[in-house]
mmCIF file of C-alpha atoms and ligand atoms in Angstrom:
data_model
loop_
_atom_site.group_PDB
_atom_site.id
_atom_site.type_symbol
_atom_site.label_atom_id
_atom_site.label_comp_id
_atom_site.label_asym_id
_atom_site.label_seq_id
_atom_site.Cartn_x
_atom_site.Cartn_y
_atom_site.Cartn_z
ATOM 1 C CA UNK A 1 1.194 -5.993 19.785
ATOM 2 C CA UNK A 2 -0.209 -8.516 22.040
ATOM 3 C CA UNK A 3 -0.275 -12.170 20.897
ATOM 4 C CA UNK A 4 0.138 -13.092 17.663
ATOM 5 C CA UNK A 5 0.070 -11.069 14.098
ATOM 6 C CA UNK A 6 -3.526 -12.016 12.637
ATOM 7 C CA UNK A 7 -3.425 -9.866 10.287
ATOM 8 C CA UNK A 8 -0.860 -7.866 8.813
ATOM 9 C CA UNK A 9 -1.418 -4.928 6.229
ATOM 10 C CA UNK A 10 1.335 -3.667 3.677
ATOM 11 C CA UNK A 11 0.620 -0.921 1.116
ATOM 12 C CA UNK A 12 2.109 -0.523 -2.140
ATOM 13 C CA UNK A 13 3.175 1.718 -4.411
ATOM 14 C CA UNK A 14 5.304 0.055 -7.005
ATOM 15 C CA UNK A 15 8.409 1.435 -4.937
ATOM 16 C CA UNK A 16 11.387 -0.538 -4.232
ATOM 17 C CA UNK A 17 10.787 0.658 -0.948
ATOM 18 C CA UNK A 18 7.195 -1.079 -0.686
ATOM 19 C CA UNK A 19 8.778 -4.572 -2.017
ATOM 20 C CA UNK A 20 11.345 -4.154 0.930
ATOM 21 C CA UNK A 21 8.404 -3.693 2.943
ATOM 22 C CA UNK A 22 6.314 -6.264 1.373
ATOM 23 C CA UNK A 23 9.736 -8.203 2.352
ATOM 24 C CA UNK A 24 9.471 -7.767 5.305
ATOM 25 C CA UNK A 25 5.675 -8.225 6.073
ATOM 26 C CA UNK A 26 5.754 -11.659 3.997
ATOM 27 C CA UNK A 27 8.589 -12.651 6.450
ATOM 28 C CA UNK A 28 5.903 -12.007 9.312
ATOM 29 C CA UNK A 29 3.540 -13.825 7.566
ATOM 30 C CA UNK A 30 5.260 -17.027 6.394
ATOM 31 C CA UNK A 31 4.503 -19.740 8.302
ATOM 32 C CA UNK A 32 2.164 -18.482 10.556
ATOM 33 C CA UNK A 33 -2.161 -18.598 10.285
ATOM 34 C CA UNK A 34 -1.663 -14.503 9.553
ATOM 35 C CA UNK A 35 -3.583 -13.220 6.918
ATOM 36 C CA UNK A 36 -1.725 -10.138 4.557
ATOM 37 C CA UNK A 37 -3.241 -7.559 3.257
ATOM 38 C CA UNK A 38 -1.985 -5.994 0.576
ATOM 39 C CA UNK A 39 -3.359 -2.462 -0.856
ATOM 40 C CA UNK A 40 -2.328 -0.191 -3.644
ATOM 41 C CA UNK A 41 -4.002 3.548 -3.058
ATOM 42 C CA UNK A 42 -4.777 4.795 -6.537
ATOM 43 C CA UNK A 43 -5.143 8.737 -6.428
ATOM 44 C CA UNK A 44 -7.381 10.789 -8.074
ATOM 45 C CA UNK A 45 -5.237 13.366 -10.214
ATOM 46 C CA UNK A 46 -6.036 16.905 -10.068
ATOM 47 C CA UNK A 47 -4.747 18.171 -13.508
ATOM 48 C CA UNK A 48 -6.858 21.746 -13.793
ATOM 49 C CA UNK A 49 -8.453 21.931 -17.092
ATOM 50 C CA UNK A 50 -8.185 18.822 -18.070
ATOM 51 C CA UNK A 51 -11.636 17.383 -19.600
ATOM 52 C CA UNK A 52 -13.220 14.497 -16.866
ATOM 53 C CA UNK A 53 -13.160 11.889 -19.851
ATOM 54 C CA UNK A 54 -9.098 12.912 -19.920
ATOM 55 C CA UNK A 55 -9.230 12.157 -16.126
ATOM 56 C CA UNK A 56 -10.924 9.546 -16.235
ATOM 57 C CA UNK A 57 -9.280 7.302 -18.523
ATOM 58 C CA UNK A 58 -5.706 8.273 -16.966
ATOM 59 C CA UNK A 59 -7.539 7.373 -13.656
ATOM 60 C CA UNK A 60 -8.537 3.789 -15.029
ATOM 61 C CA UNK A 61 -4.759 2.978 -16.534
ATOM 62 C CA UNK A 62 -3.674 3.553 -12.835
ATOM 63 C CA UNK A 63 -6.342 0.778 -11.741
ATOM 64 C CA UNK A 64 -4.827 -1.581 -14.553
ATOM 65 C CA UNK A 65 -1.602 -1.039 -13.592
ATOM 66 C CA UNK A 66 -2.597 -1.575 -9.650
ATOM 67 C CA UNK A 67 -4.634 -4.481 -10.311
ATOM 68 C CA UNK A 68 -1.341 -6.196 -12.590
ATOM 69 C CA UNK A 69 0.840 -4.565 -9.479
ATOM 70 C CA UNK A 70 -1.406 -6.851 -7.452
ATOM 71 C CA UNK A 71 -1.087 -9.949 -9.016
ATOM 72 C CA UNK A 72 2.632 -9.738 -9.469
ATOM 73 C CA UNK A 73 2.911 -9.417 -5.640
ATOM 74 C CA UNK A 74 -0.105 -12.233 -5.533
ATOM 75 C CA UNK A 75 2.455 -14.727 -7.395
ATOM 76 C CA UNK A 76 5.847 -13.098 -5.047
ATOM 77 C CA UNK A 77 3.445 -14.309 -2.173
ATOM 78 C CA UNK A 78 3.024 -17.493 -3.250
ATOM 79 C CA UNK A 79 6.430 -18.628 -4.107
ATOM 80 C CA UNK A 80 6.829 -17.907 -0.242
ATOM 81 C CA UNK A 81 3.958 -19.748 0.664
ATOM 82 C CA UNK A 82 1.609 -17.084 1.709
ATOM 83 C CA UNK A 83 -2.029 -15.780 0.073
ATOM 84 C CA UNK A 84 -2.555 -11.822 0.468
ATOM 85 C CA UNK A 85 -5.860 -10.402 -0.053
ATOM 86 C CA UNK A 86 -5.072 -7.935 -2.277
ATOM 87 C CA UNK A 87 -7.419 -3.737 -1.687
ATOM 88 C CA UNK A 88 -7.094 -1.639 -5.002
ATOM 89 C CA UNK A 89 -8.862 1.654 -3.104
ATOM 90 C CA UNK A 90 -8.919 5.180 -5.279
ATOM 91 C CA UNK A 91 -8.313 8.150 -3.190
ATOM 92 C CA UNK A 92 -5.772 9.941 -0.376
ATOM 93 C CA UNK A 93 -3.460 6.898 0.186
ATOM 94 C CA UNK A 94 -2.748 7.263 3.665
ATOM 95 C CA UNK A 95 -6.510 7.986 4.609
ATOM 96 C CA UNK A 96 -7.593 5.012 2.436
ATOM 97 C CA UNK A 97 -4.352 2.555 4.715
ATOM 98 C CA UNK A 98 -6.022 3.783 7.473
ATOM 99 C CA UNK A 99 -9.723 2.880 7.044
ATOM 100 C CA UNK A 100 -8.402 -0.909 5.335
ATOM 101 C CA UNK A 101 -6.738 -1.647 8.408
ATOM 102 C CA UNK A 102 -10.249 -0.627 10.542
ATOM 103 C CA UNK A 103 -12.274 -1.919 8.345
ATOM 104 C CA UNK A 104 -10.363 -5.551 8.274
ATOM 105 C CA UNK A 105 -10.092 -5.724 11.747
ATOM 106 C CA UNK A 106 -5.743 -5.284 11.066
ATOM 107 C CA UNK A 107 -3.322 -5.183 14.090
ATOM 108 C CA UNK A 108 -0.059 -4.624 12.199
ATOM 109 C CA UNK A 109 0.507 -1.822 9.464
ATOM 110 C CA UNK A 110 3.524 -2.326 7.512
ATOM 111 C CA UNK A 111 4.744 1.126 5.217
ATOM 112 C CA UNK A 112 8.240 1.632 3.865
ATOM 113 C CA UNK A 113 9.699 4.936 4.838
ATOM 114 C CA UNK A 114 9.927 6.367 1.788
ATOM 115 C CA UNK A 115 7.828 5.761 -1.984
ATOM 116 C CA UNK A 116 8.082 7.109 -5.120
ATOM 117 C CA UNK A 117 7.849 10.421 -4.323
ATOM 118 C CA UNK A 118 11.014 11.825 -4.030
ATOM 119 C CA UNK A 119 11.868 14.675 -1.973
ATOM 120 C CA UNK A 120 15.513 13.874 -1.431
ATOM 121 C CA UNK A 121 16.779 14.063 2.772
ATOM 122 C CA UNK A 122 13.775 13.697 3.826
ATOM 123 C CA UNK A 123 13.756 10.402 6.664
ATOM 124 C CA UNK A 124 9.807 9.290 6.147
ATOM 125 C CA UNK A 125 7.370 10.503 3.201
ATOM 126 C CA UNK A 126 4.034 11.861 3.842
ATOM 127 C CA UNK A 127 1.902 8.853 3.256
ATOM 128 C CA UNK A 128 3.796 6.791 5.831
ATOM 129 C CA UNK A 129 4.559 9.835 8.695
ATOM 130 C CA UNK A 130 0.651 10.619 7.729
ATOM 131 C CA UNK A 131 0.358 6.908 8.605
ATOM 132 C CA UNK A 132 2.084 6.614 11.859
ATOM 133 C CA UNK A 133 0.672 9.815 13.051
ATOM 134 C CA UNK A 134 -2.655 8.921 12.638
ATOM 135 C CA UNK A 135 -2.829 4.980 13.419
ATOM 136 C CA UNK A 136 -4.169 3.209 16.351
ATOM 137 C CA UNK A 137 -2.193 0.228 15.918
ATOM 138 C CA UNK A 138 1.140 -0.128 15.679
ATOM 139 C CA UNK A 139 2.704 0.676 12.621
ATOM 140 C CA UNK A 140 6.020 -0.799 11.212
ATOM 141 C CA UNK A 141 8.409 1.348 9.224
ATOM 142 C CA UNK A 142 10.544 -0.520 7.037
ATOM 143 C CA UNK A 143 13.891 1.558 6.369
HETATM 144 N N1 ADP B 202 -0.519 4.493 -3.700
HETATM 145 C C1 ADP B 202 -0.551 4.505 -1.861
HETATM 146 N N2 ADP B 202 -0.623 3.453 -1.563
HETATM 147 C C2 ADP B 202 -0.263 2.543 -1.154
HETATM 148 N N3 ADP B 202 0.625 2.475 0.355
HETATM 149 C C3 ADP B 202 1.488 3.199 -0.559
HETATM 150 C C4 ADP B 202 1.417 4.389 -1.184
HETATM 151 N N4 ADP B 202 2.072 5.381 -1.395
HETATM 152 C C5 ADP B 202 2.604 5.072 -0.596
HETATM 153 N N5 ADP B 202 2.973 3.816 0.031
HETATM 154 C C6 ADP B 202 3.492 3.361 1.782
HETATM 155 O O1 ADP B 202 3.769 4.709 1.770
HETATM 156 C C7 ADP B 202 5.402 4.394 2.178
HETATM 157 C C8 ADP B 202 6.096 5.518 2.034
HETATM 158 O O2 ADP B 202 5.098 6.389 0.533
HETATM 159 P P1 ADP B 202 5.225 7.752 0.686
HETATM 160 O O3 ADP B 202 5.083 8.732 1.947
HETATM 161 O O4 ADP B 202 4.411 7.663 -0.160
HETATM 162 O O5 ADP B 202 6.972 8.642 0.665
HETATM 163 P P2 ADP B 202 7.007 9.672 -1.457
HETATM 164 O O6 ADP B 202 6.876 10.771 -0.250
HETATM 165 O O7 ADP B 202 8.979 9.554 -1.235
HETATM 166 O O8 ADP B 202 6.862 8.982 -2.266
HETATM 167 C C9 ADP B 202 5.575 3.713 0.795
HETATM 168 O O9 ADP B 202 6.790 2.728 0.699
HETATM 169 C C10 ADP B 202 4.229 2.404 1.069
HETATM 170 O O10 ADP B 202 4.538 1.445 2.065
HETATM 171 MG MG1 MG B 203 4.344 8.478 -2.038
#
């Protein structure tokens, strides 16, 4: 990254790994003029045979949780003197993280190495892997 970071984007999924990624991102932004963007991507559920109404209410439940999570992170950041901009998106997490990075002129993406999913033994989760593989900008993977 040439020069100072202006905009940092961190992906949050409610996991301890993401919380650590957030801590690192806060550390990068604190005391600088960098803006910190936090993104939470809610994935559409594909439950075969489930009525649309049921899927919609599950999605809105997850979206409420996402808002709660972003408020929690907003408060955490505030205590460290950093203001965050929260983005709540719907769709494929890696795709949404990458397009949010593009759309907001972000110069570094921060993700955890793993997340909520649980395949033990993998070094990188599928979201962090796809972000690293497809990003045009520097990605920090927090372990
Ligand atoms: N839905 C999501 N929204 C935003 N960021 C996410 C999301 N899912 C994963 N991430 C980011 O990617 C990191 C790695 O998660 P992931 O690749 O999903 O691992 P796992 O396969 O263990 O769930 C997380 O720590 C978080 O920073
Ligand atoms: Mg995951």
